[in-house]
């Protein structure tokens, strides 16, 4: 098989609001050690770096997080091909486009392996195998998305409907928004649907060509932003043209429009680490179903998640609770409130405003 | 009615272990603002100071807490008759004896109003009225204990059985240890029992005479300790003889042996503030039955107690929980665990030891 040049593109623009109060605008979720001793961002860099045929990674992040990215990379001893700073977030299609332009300048035949900086994947071998398959499909001039093999009728994820099958991969039929439970059960039972992971493998050239064809305004703005980019503390700050770019996801802007969309299944213990309950469910639990981080003492506690950052947390006689301690806030909630964390944060911020 | 000389004797030797982690050996329960903006100790001093015919208070405390007592008194602008420091805790009978000796030296006809430093009383007028009654009974040469009129079959308190009735007071029949629920229900239904409050009114002279008669060894040790006392930072440190004194409660050492024991009922919203659940139950609750101290944000929380000392505590979707935040520890427990706090503290301390 021909050697390929794969550039990991790490999208680090997420804000992880459902992991408040640990995840904040200043230090969002991907810069916290939530699954291993390393941050999710570092886990992602390392996961990509362990693959075959990969070059140095490209990172795309919010300008405000340049320092976090650089120190996380330095701690791993990894030199990025570039760290692209977005003057403002424009969703995934423009971010990947900027990365594609930079990657293609360095390696004209580059494949982009687009990964979110804040996901977890348990099984590296299964991941590597799916990446191999995806690279082979991308080599046939496809934009490949990874579809997670569902193990439950999750209503918190979007789904991908598979089209015409080709052995280990399929044409992409369409994207489906987060379903209700009945619909999710139908999707999972049918075997025709995968979870939308937000991860991709594709030739940089093909992505740019399809973007130019389907989103010429976006293509023009991104091209101008890269041309107008400037060095900033060892990163590459995209030019102000980036802020004029239409904001849209790669799913809608390109994948649903192109005729070259494919999907490769991934069954590797993937999680988007999207909530405190997801974090407990996807981590190694003790015999009572608990996951504890930090200095925790527990007595008769079941199916609970405790993240102690500084103080000792002593818990007793409780089931299904989430406790998260940060330097200024302690969250104590029923696990069933995990999807309401954004609202809790808003409530807390209103109180802080009115206190001031 | 003849003017009396009442000396409040504030017993501040308690350790409040069931209010851990706020209450610690260094700063036990009575030195925290748990019911009002003032500490329980200050509340007690003020409660006594508002009565008729009272002189400056006498405080008996652990040597380690002299500084806390003095700063709490200074903040109230109260000058104690004396602050007696116990070189070691010998239970209530010797502590009250030492106070009686000092009080009698200053005021030969002094009555002692013995109060625990860590109780709460809601209704000052009802308290003052019971104190008046008790003083009148003590004036007939009785050692009077206050018996709390029970409003529930509490199994966490000892009981007092009333003897021969005399209108507003009764002879004391006997003390009863903490009963089981069935027995407690019987006690309350009978109308013959009151809760043992640990509060007393008695002529200092009579107490010392009865102590000398029934506990001559204790009397001798305490007398020697007062004689051998020395000034220490404005307090009076009892001599080392105190540490050789038999340790016993006034209930067993004197009240059960004397023929001059009486009981006056007290129905004034008394609580021993003995546990986190007791603290919630005896304080003003919001419409959902919650009691919050400090910076708390709550969403769908019922019958819960939250004490935030420094950080903001955000609580959601929980009922009947107790959350206590201190500078080094956060306790999160089901309210039903309130009686197990000592064990939790021990478990936490074992972990700390094994961590070091």
XYZ file of C-alpha atoms in Angstrom:
712
model
C 0.000 0.000 0.000
C 1.235 3.465 -0.881
C 2.563 5.601 1.974
C 0.212 8.384 2.843
C 0.725 11.730 4.505
C -1.873 12.121 7.214
C -2.134 15.427 9.064
C -4.093 15.219 12.296
C -6.272 18.319 12.533
C -7.286 18.863 16.120
C -10.355 21.045 16.469
C -10.122 22.668 19.861
C -12.834 25.281 19.670
C -15.391 23.540 21.903
C -16.534 25.144 25.124
C -17.757 22.069 27.043
C -20.442 24.000 28.877
C -22.109 20.858 30.227
C -18.949 20.094 32.182
C -19.236 23.316 34.170
C -18.004 24.308 36.720
C -14.766 22.564 35.789
C -15.005 23.553 32.144
C -15.022 27.331 31.768
C -14.546 29.827 28.973
C -11.001 30.406 30.215
C -10.131 26.710 30.419
C -12.670 24.577 28.605
C -13.139 20.849 28.990
C -10.409 19.753 26.539
C -7.714 21.302 28.725
C -8.629 19.269 31.809
C -7.402 15.768 32.692
C -10.823 14.126 32.715
C -10.143 10.597 31.530
C -6.407 10.070 32.022
C -3.652 11.975 33.787
C -3.345 14.076 30.651
C -5.813 16.601 29.327
C -8.346 15.454 26.724
C -6.451 17.624 24.232
C -3.203 15.833 25.066
C -4.949 12.457 24.877
C -6.149 13.392 21.385
C -2.712 14.551 20.226
C -1.172 11.335 21.553
C -3.918 9.154 20.047
C -3.263 10.674 16.619
C 0.491 10.603 17.020
C 0.456 6.851 17.626
C -1.064 6.158 14.182
C 0.801 5.109 11.031
C 1.907 7.682 8.440
C 0.966 10.711 10.488
C 2.810 13.999 10.357
C 2.893 16.709 12.983
C -0.574 17.839 14.012
C -2.390 20.985 13.052
C -4.354 22.581 15.874
C -7.227 25.016 15.381
C -8.300 26.854 18.492
C -9.745 30.010 19.927
C -7.196 32.800 20.168
C -7.764 32.879 23.944
C -6.491 29.313 24.332
C -3.182 29.634 22.498
C -1.244 29.449 25.751
C -3.073 26.332 26.939
C -2.465 24.601 23.603
C 1.193 25.483 23.592
C 1.856 24.368 27.140
C -0.076 21.123 26.611
C 1.928 20.425 23.449
C 5.212 21.322 25.136
C 4.451 18.956 28.018
C 4.061 16.141 25.478
C 7.202 17.199 23.583
C 5.120 17.612 20.426
C 5.826 20.279 17.843
C 2.723 21.212 15.859
C 2.845 21.812 12.125
C 0.916 24.938 13.073
C -1.443 26.236 15.715
C -4.158 28.217 13.948
C -5.877 30.849 16.031
C -9.439 31.758 15.151
C -10.224 35.425 15.771
C -13.788 34.166 16.288
C -15.412 30.741 16.107
C -17.112 30.049 12.751
C -18.049 26.416 13.357
C -16.267 23.433 11.817
C -16.404 23.961 8.040
C -14.217 27.117 8.015
C -11.881 25.787 10.727
C -11.185 22.612 8.728
C -10.839 24.667 5.573
C -8.135 26.849 7.098
C -6.323 23.716 8.243
C -6.698 22.199 4.773
C -5.100 25.223 3.128
C -2.132 25.146 5.499
C -1.746 21.365 5.228
C -1.870 21.423 1.445
C 0.823 24.118 1.340
C 3.124 21.823 3.310
C 2.047 18.496 1.795
C 0.102 18.783 -1.466
C -1.219 15.235 -1.120
C -2.062 15.526 2.554
C -4.991 13.670 4.048
C -6.629 15.404 6.970
C -7.600 13.320 9.983
C -10.010 15.700 11.693
C -10.472 14.993 15.399
C -12.306 16.849 18.136
C -9.945 17.770 20.980
C -12.435 16.737 23.649
C -13.484 13.179 22.883
C -12.367 9.929 24.482
C -11.574 6.667 22.709
C -10.803 3.571 24.733
C -9.583 1.146 22.112
C -6.602 2.515 20.217
C -6.219 -0.573 18.019
C -9.823 -0.406 16.831
C -9.406 3.309 16.237
C -6.217 2.746 14.207
C -7.940 0.096 12.144
C -10.874 2.382 11.327
C -8.427 5.167 10.439
C -6.677 2.767 8.020
C -9.962 1.902 6.395
C -10.925 5.568 6.204
C -7.591 6.475 4.630
C -8.079 3.799 2.003
C -11.565 5.134 1.234
C -10.307 8.729 1.196
C -7.659 7.514 -1.262
C -10.565 6.753 -3.596
C -11.404 10.456 -3.466
C -13.946 10.484 -0.699
C -14.663 12.760 2.221
C -15.003 10.166 4.970
C -16.795 10.642 8.243
C -16.497 8.218 11.133
C -19.814 6.865 12.335
C -19.889 5.404 15.829
C -21.496 1.973 16.119
C -24.294 2.680 18.626
C -24.623 0.525 21.736
C -27.782 2.220 23.037
C -30.623 4.430 21.742
C -28.856 7.642 22.740
C -30.933 10.777 22.277
C -28.023 13.114 22.968
C -26.248 12.506 19.638
C -27.004 13.145 15.992
C -27.098 10.091 13.722
C -25.749 9.272 10.265
C -27.751 7.139 7.894
C -25.617 4.791 5.851
C -26.163 4.606 2.094
C -24.895 2.091 -0.434
C -22.580 -0.390 1.320
C -19.058 -1.188 0.180
C -17.837 -3.823 2.630
C -16.061 -2.015 5.449
C -17.562 1.364 4.539
C -20.667 2.876 2.987
C -21.804 5.867 1.042
C -23.211 8.521 3.328
C -26.961 8.841 2.938
C -27.782 11.700 5.296
C -27.319 13.315 8.705
C -30.122 13.154 11.252
C -30.576 15.557 14.164
C -30.836 14.289 17.758
C -33.910 12.014 17.764
C -36.463 11.330 20.457
C -36.203 8.015 22.267
C -38.646 6.123 20.077
C -36.871 7.235 16.940
C -33.466 6.480 18.457
C -34.617 2.956 19.279
C -35.750 2.525 15.711
C -32.413 3.814 14.386
C -30.389 1.460 16.545
C -32.580 -1.563 15.823
C -32.415 -0.978 12.068
C -28.624 -1.277 11.902
C -28.703 1.471 9.275
C -27.614 4.297 11.548
C -24.409 5.333 13.249
C -23.716 8.167 15.696
C -22.280 11.327 14.206
C -18.806 11.615 15.729
C -17.576 14.824 14.116
C -14.380 13.038 13.043
C -13.263 12.876 9.413
C -10.617 11.608 7.045
C -10.235 13.328 3.693
C -7.806 14.567 1.089
C -7.183 18.251 1.802
C -7.409 19.020 -1.906
C -10.796 17.324 -2.272
C -12.245 19.096 0.733
C -11.139 22.460 -0.604
C -12.485 21.676 -4.060
C -15.856 20.637 -2.657
C -15.949 23.675 -0.385
C -15.187 25.940 -3.323
C -17.937 24.265 -5.343
C -20.626 24.322 -2.641
C -19.620 27.251 -0.404
C -17.678 29.703 -2.577
C -18.134 32.560 -0.102
C -16.740 30.463 2.730
C -13.871 29.297 0.567
C -12.991 32.852 -0.376
C -13.132 34.140 3.190
C -10.958 31.312 4.512
C -8.423 31.687 1.705
C -8.205 35.394 2.437
C -7.889 34.734 6.164
C -4.961 32.361 5.636
C -3.287 34.828 3.267
C -3.793 37.566 5.843
C -2.635 35.477 8.782
C 0.155 36.653 11.037
C 2.502 35.045 13.490
C 1.507 35.494 17.127
C 3.565 33.943 19.930
C 4.554 31.019 17.702
C 1.005 30.483 16.456
C -0.634 31.542 13.223
C -3.441 33.987 13.791
C -5.948 33.846 10.936
C -6.652 37.203 9.307
C -9.716 39.246 10.126
C -11.386 37.961 6.936
C -12.085 34.833 8.994
C -14.598 36.730 11.080
C -16.575 37.615 7.944
C -16.838 33.942 6.932
C -20.292 32.324 7.132
C -20.421 30.043 10.170
C -21.527 26.490 9.465
C -20.708 22.909 10.266
C -18.893 20.683 7.800
C -21.935 18.379 7.940
C -24.304 20.920 6.467
C -21.862 23.049 4.482
C -20.123 20.204 2.658
C -20.965 16.622 3.595
C -24.651 16.886 2.809
C -23.933 18.582 -0.506
C -21.008 16.646 -1.906
C -21.442 13.431 -3.882
C -18.144 12.171 -2.448
C -19.302 11.544 1.132
C -18.588 8.196 2.765
C -18.880 6.782 6.246
C -16.612 4.308 8.048
C -17.909 2.649 11.215
C -15.923 3.090 14.412
C -16.442 0.716 17.321
C -13.696 1.694 19.723
C -15.287 2.809 23.014
C -15.838 6.337 21.792
C -17.425 9.034 23.954
C -17.873 12.732 23.412
C -17.404 13.206 27.180
C -20.420 15.431 26.804
C -21.739 15.496 30.348
C -20.837 14.480 33.872
C -22.988 11.389 33.568
C -21.274 10.452 30.291
C -17.948 10.841 32.029
C -18.941 8.448 34.795
C -20.423 5.949 32.383
C -17.379 5.803 30.151
C -14.777 5.540 32.881
C -13.599 2.645 34.934
C -16.006 2.339 37.856
C -15.484 0.748 41.232
C -17.651 -2.189 42.285
C -20.431 0.200 43.275
C -20.403 2.008 39.934
C -18.586 5.064 41.281
C -15.899 7.138 39.587
C -13.815 9.273 41.929
C -11.092 11.759 40.997
C -8.911 13.398 43.632
C -9.190 13.185 47.393
C -12.497 11.414 48.023
C -13.746 9.442 51.037
C -17.009 7.561 50.500
C -19.348 5.519 52.653
C -22.362 3.729 51.127
C -22.213 5.646 47.863
C -23.377 4.129 44.576
C -23.267 5.090 40.890
C -21.819 8.492 41.688
C -19.186 10.744 40.211
C -16.925 12.896 42.368
C -14.244 15.216 41.058
C -12.247 16.809 43.883
C -9.762 19.420 42.726
C -8.377 20.762 45.980
C -10.325 19.887 49.096
C -11.174 16.499 50.483
C -14.714 15.466 49.565
C -16.449 13.129 52.029
C -19.643 11.535 50.689
C -22.093 9.297 52.534
C -25.386 7.569 51.934
C -26.052 8.860 48.422
C -26.748 7.277 45.030
C -26.529 8.771 41.532
C -24.996 12.067 42.534
C -22.428 14.207 40.771
C -20.061 16.324 42.860
C -17.543 18.607 41.180
C -15.259 20.847 43.188
C -13.347 23.670 41.561
C -11.404 26.557 43.079
C -14.473 28.786 43.310
C -17.546 26.583 42.922
C -18.872 23.265 44.137
C -21.576 21.570 42.087
C -23.659 18.927 43.846
C -26.477 17.452 41.777
C -28.518 14.411 40.944
C -26.944 12.679 37.938
C -30.292 13.095 36.196
C -29.597 16.846 36.116
C -26.540 16.342 33.890
C -28.277 17.751 30.822
C -29.333 20.874 32.763
C -25.850 22.064 33.629
C -25.919 24.950 31.168
C -29.042 26.281 32.877
C -27.443 25.852 36.293
C -24.423 27.770 35.131
C -26.653 30.549 33.862
C -28.531 30.600 37.175
C -25.249 30.786 39.058
C -23.972 33.594 36.843
C -27.152 35.600 37.322
C -26.700 35.276 41.071
C -23.088 36.370 40.800
C -24.116 39.385 38.752
C -26.794 40.349 41.238
C -24.354 39.918 44.126
C -21.979 42.395 42.628
C -39.231 39.040 95.796
C -35.719 39.253 97.146
C -33.022 40.235 94.680
C -30.857 37.337 93.754
C -27.340 37.097 92.481
C -27.292 34.777 89.498
C -23.975 33.847 87.937
C -24.272 32.348 84.471
C -21.836 29.432 84.242
C -21.150 28.674 80.601
C -19.798 25.176 80.083
C -17.781 25.297 76.907
C -15.991 21.969 77.006
C -18.034 20.214 74.301
C -16.409 19.000 71.133
C -19.444 18.879 68.807
C -18.081 15.958 66.832
C -21.360 15.354 65.017
C -21.035 18.763 63.412
C -17.784 17.802 61.704
C -16.219 18.965 59.410
C -17.131 22.467 60.597
C -16.696 21.608 64.250
C -13.128 20.521 64.959
C -10.951 20.016 68.003
C -9.323 23.373 67.283
C -12.612 25.232 66.848
C -15.533 23.211 68.138
C -19.189 23.788 67.368
C -19.833 26.469 70.012
C -17.383 28.853 68.334
C -19.199 28.832 64.999
C -22.131 31.045 63.937
C -24.585 28.217 63.361
C -27.947 29.697 64.292
C -27.422 33.454 64.214
C -24.670 35.739 62.982
C -22.948 35.173 66.321
C -21.342 31.992 67.546
C -23.408 29.634 69.695
C -21.124 30.623 72.587
C -21.916 34.285 72.009
C -25.622 33.506 71.675
C -25.456 31.754 75.055
C -23.613 34.617 76.731
C -26.133 37.097 75.331
C -29.108 34.908 76.280
C -27.891 34.775 79.883
C -26.945 38.440 79.942
C -30.482 39.470 79.015
C -31.940 37.855 82.156
C -32.854 39.616 85.412
C -30.422 39.720 88.357
C -27.509 38.206 86.483
C -23.906 39.078 87.136
C -20.966 38.697 84.791
C -20.647 35.166 83.436
C -18.207 32.490 84.448
C -16.845 30.442 81.545
C -15.311 26.989 81.900
C -13.454 25.768 78.850
C -10.635 23.694 77.548
C -7.264 25.398 77.875
C -6.889 25.196 74.085
C -9.931 27.424 73.544
C -8.984 30.342 75.805
C -8.263 32.550 72.799
C -11.586 31.755 71.121
C -13.489 32.480 74.340
C -11.699 35.757 74.888
C -12.168 37.027 71.359
C -15.849 36.005 71.350
C -16.376 37.811 74.672
C -14.469 40.880 73.500
C -16.587 41.068 70.336
C -19.694 41.209 72.555
C -18.089 43.732 74.913
C -18.614 41.322 77.800
C -16.180 41.009 80.681
C -16.336 37.599 82.342
C -16.180 37.185 86.085
C -13.566 34.588 85.216
C -12.616 32.237 82.414
C -11.624 28.929 84.001
C -9.290 26.785 81.949
C -9.450 23.040 82.470
C -6.068 21.375 82.076
C -8.109 18.325 81.024
C -11.826 17.664 80.669
C -13.335 15.906 83.731
C -16.989 16.038 82.680
C -19.573 18.408 84.149
C -19.567 17.757 87.899
C -15.987 19.017 88.494
C -16.331 21.876 85.986
C -19.435 23.186 87.765
C -17.743 22.661 91.124
C -14.797 24.823 90.146
C -17.190 27.513 88.955
C -19.158 27.212 92.216
C -16.042 27.767 94.319
C -15.080 30.874 92.329
C -18.627 32.223 92.322
C -19.063 31.715 96.027
C -15.800 33.548 96.723
C -17.185 36.589 94.879
C -20.818 36.292 95.923
C -21.419 34.005 98.943
C -25.129 33.718 98.096
C -24.634 33.219 94.396
C -26.988 31.069 92.367
C -25.400 29.329 89.428
C -27.279 29.262 86.136
C -25.417 26.468 84.356
C -25.738 26.576 80.577
C -24.103 24.597 77.797
C -22.297 26.893 75.392
C -23.600 25.070 72.338
C -27.378 24.943 72.629
C -30.004 27.047 70.893
C -33.155 28.505 72.454
C -35.684 30.282 70.270
C -38.012 31.838 72.797
C -36.158 34.139 75.172
C -39.293 35.108 77.116
C -40.201 31.490 77.839
C -36.589 30.839 78.810
C -36.551 33.840 81.176
C -39.786 32.694 82.759
C -38.433 29.181 83.393
C -35.258 30.697 84.837
C -37.387 32.786 87.230
C -39.256 29.691 88.339
C -36.019 27.774 88.743
C -34.487 30.578 90.794
C -37.500 30.559 93.096
C -37.193 26.783 93.533
C -33.443 27.018 94.055
C -34.221 29.627 96.713
C -35.978 26.821 98.606
C -32.640 25.047 98.691
C -32.919 22.863 95.633
C -30.571 21.862 92.871
C -32.805 22.509 89.873
C -32.412 20.989 86.455
C -34.294 22.207 83.419
C -36.318 19.514 81.687
C -37.312 20.188 78.096
C -40.980 19.583 77.308
C -40.720 16.949 74.534
C -42.515 17.517 71.251
C -41.532 14.177 69.689
C -40.304 10.736 70.804
C -36.657 11.678 70.325
C -34.228 8.792 70.813
C -31.165 11.011 70.727
C -31.684 12.550 74.164
C -31.711 11.303 77.735
C -34.923 11.803 79.698
C -35.786 12.979 83.206
C -38.635 11.391 85.115
C -40.579 13.863 87.192
C -41.360 13.011 90.823
C -43.758 14.635 93.259
C -45.341 17.696 91.586
C -45.320 21.175 93.096
C -47.223 23.275 90.589
C -44.702 24.797 88.199
C -41.963 22.384 89.212
C -41.496 18.840 90.455
C -39.167 16.757 92.508
C -36.694 14.933 90.304
C -37.376 11.213 90.241
C -34.566 9.876 88.076
C -32.493 10.249 84.909
C -33.070 7.852 82.030
C -30.534 7.057 79.316
C -31.391 7.497 75.621
C -34.355 5.174 75.015
C -35.341 3.145 71.979
C -38.228 4.473 69.910
C -40.916 2.408 71.599
C -39.776 3.513 75.037
C -39.459 7.135 73.889
C -43.037 7.056 72.606
C -44.156 5.741 75.964
C -42.240 8.457 77.811
C -43.713 11.249 75.722
C -47.270 9.880 75.892
C -47.089 9.520 79.680
C -46.435 13.211 80.295
C -44.128 12.138 83.131
C -40.861 12.662 81.264
C -38.849 15.618 80.056
C -35.662 15.766 77.996
C -32.444 16.142 79.915
C -31.078 19.542 78.879
C -27.894 19.700 80.921
C -28.919 23.136 82.227
C -29.213 23.889 85.960
C -30.047 26.538 88.498
C -28.694 26.095 92.022
C -27.208 27.844 94.998
C -23.428 27.524 94.711
C -23.201 26.731 98.415
C -25.745 23.899 98.207
C -24.046 22.320 95.208
C -20.691 22.368 96.960
C -22.199 20.949 100.151
C -23.905 18.117 98.242
C -20.732 17.434 96.260
C -18.706 17.274 99.451
C -21.252 14.865 100.960
C -21.573 12.542 97.958
C -18.235 12.945 96.128
C -15.663 13.935 98.747
C -12.740 12.960 96.511
C -14.041 15.162 93.687
C -14.683 18.017 96.086
C -11.140 17.811 97.471
C -9.533 17.697 94.017
C -11.528 20.660 92.736
C -10.844 22.720 95.868
C -7.140 22.005 95.513
C -7.273 22.852 91.804
C -8.844 26.244 92.495
C -6.329 26.951 95.250
C -3.539 25.966 92.876
C -4.885 27.947 89.959
C -2.765 30.501 88.174
C -3.420 33.417 85.881
C -2.807 32.707 82.223
C -3.420 35.356 79.566
C -6.221 36.888 81.604
C -7.820 33.507 82.366
C -7.616 31.352 85.452
C -5.923 28.049 84.766
C -7.047 25.415 87.251
C -4.204 23.678 89.068
C -2.937 20.255 88.090
C -4.976 18.702 90.895
C -7.908 19.070 88.514
C -6.498 16.356 86.293
C -6.525 13.914 89.215
C -10.220 14.550 89.853
C -12.656 11.693 89.084
C -14.511 12.471 85.862
C -18.288 12.306 86.093
C -21.409 14.136 85.058
C -23.391 16.227 87.535
C -26.354 13.940 86.787
C -24.690 10.848 88.173
C -22.281 12.414 90.650
C -24.770 14.678 92.411
C -28.312 14.922 91.056
C -29.098 11.233 91.395
C -27.677 11.133 94.919
C -28.956 14.318 96.497
C -32.381 14.576 98.124
C -32.593 18.209 97.010
C -33.058 17.643 93.252
C -35.886 19.386 91.412
C -36.892 19.830 87.801
C -38.465 22.848 86.083
C -39.994 22.359 82.658
C -38.686 24.463 79.792
C -40.733 24.884 76.623
C -38.829 27.508 74.687
C -37.759 26.024 71.341
C -34.674 24.413 72.794
C -32.241 22.400 70.700
C -28.869 20.917 71.520
C -27.845 21.620 67.897
C -26.548 18.099 68.090
C -26.391 17.173 64.433
C -26.706 18.659 60.976
C -30.274 17.418 60.727
C -31.117 18.989 64.106
C -29.670 22.243 62.846
C -31.875 22.219 59.750
C -34.962 21.242 61.714
C -34.581 23.975 64.301
C -33.827 26.814 61.901
C -36.047 28.917 59.750
C -36.588 26.992 56.526
C -37.556 28.260 53.094
C -40.810 27.075 51.502
C -39.111 23.862 50.384
C -37.790 23.086 53.866
C -34.224 24.120 53.068
C -31.742 25.950 55.264
C -28.862 27.589 53.416
C -25.889 29.433 54.918
C -23.445 31.336 52.751
C -23.242 31.485 48.968
C -25.714 28.848 47.759
C -27.539 28.475 44.435
C -30.270 25.817 44.378
C -32.559 24.344 41.755
C -35.247 21.799 42.726
C -33.783 21.121 46.150
C -35.953 20.099 49.108
C -35.469 19.586 52.838
C -31.732 20.121 52.570
C -29.077 21.906 54.570
C -26.163 23.678 52.928
C -23.404 25.493 54.774
C -21.011 27.233 52.394
C -18.003 28.784 54.099
C -15.965 30.071 51.182
C -16.928 28.745 47.783
C -20.212 28.998 45.976
C -22.221 25.791 46.329
C -24.600 24.990 43.463
C -27.125 22.239 44.233
C -29.668 20.677 41.895
C -32.251 17.937 41.920
C -31.646 16.615 45.424
C -33.757 16.060 48.532
C -32.715 15.530 52.144
C -29.037 16.189 51.673
C -26.534 17.890 53.936
C -23.629 19.785 52.374
C -21.002 21.408 54.562
C -18.020 23.175 53.069
C -15.016 24.073 55.191
C -11.568 25.304 54.201
C -10.199 21.776 53.807
C -13.147 19.405 53.594
C -16.535 19.159 51.912
C -19.105 16.832 53.442
C -21.964 15.714 51.198
C -24.353 13.234 52.742
C -27.908 12.028 53.019
C -29.513 13.720 56.021
C -30.218 10.230 57.362
C -26.456 9.859 57.887
C -26.404 12.708 60.421
C -25.886 10.368 63.352
C -22.933 8.685 61.596
C -20.780 11.772 61.283
C -18.336 10.679 63.981
C -17.671 7.494 62.027
C -17.229 9.472 58.815
C -14.755 11.733 60.518
C -12.839 8.710 61.768
C -12.866 7.210 58.256
C -11.605 10.482 56.828
C -8.845 10.712 59.434
C -7.704 7.155 58.740
C -7.441 8.045 55.058
C -5.460 11.165 55.899
C -3.105 9.134 58.057
C -2.589 6.554 55.332
C -1.995 9.290 52.759
C 0.849 10.741 54.783
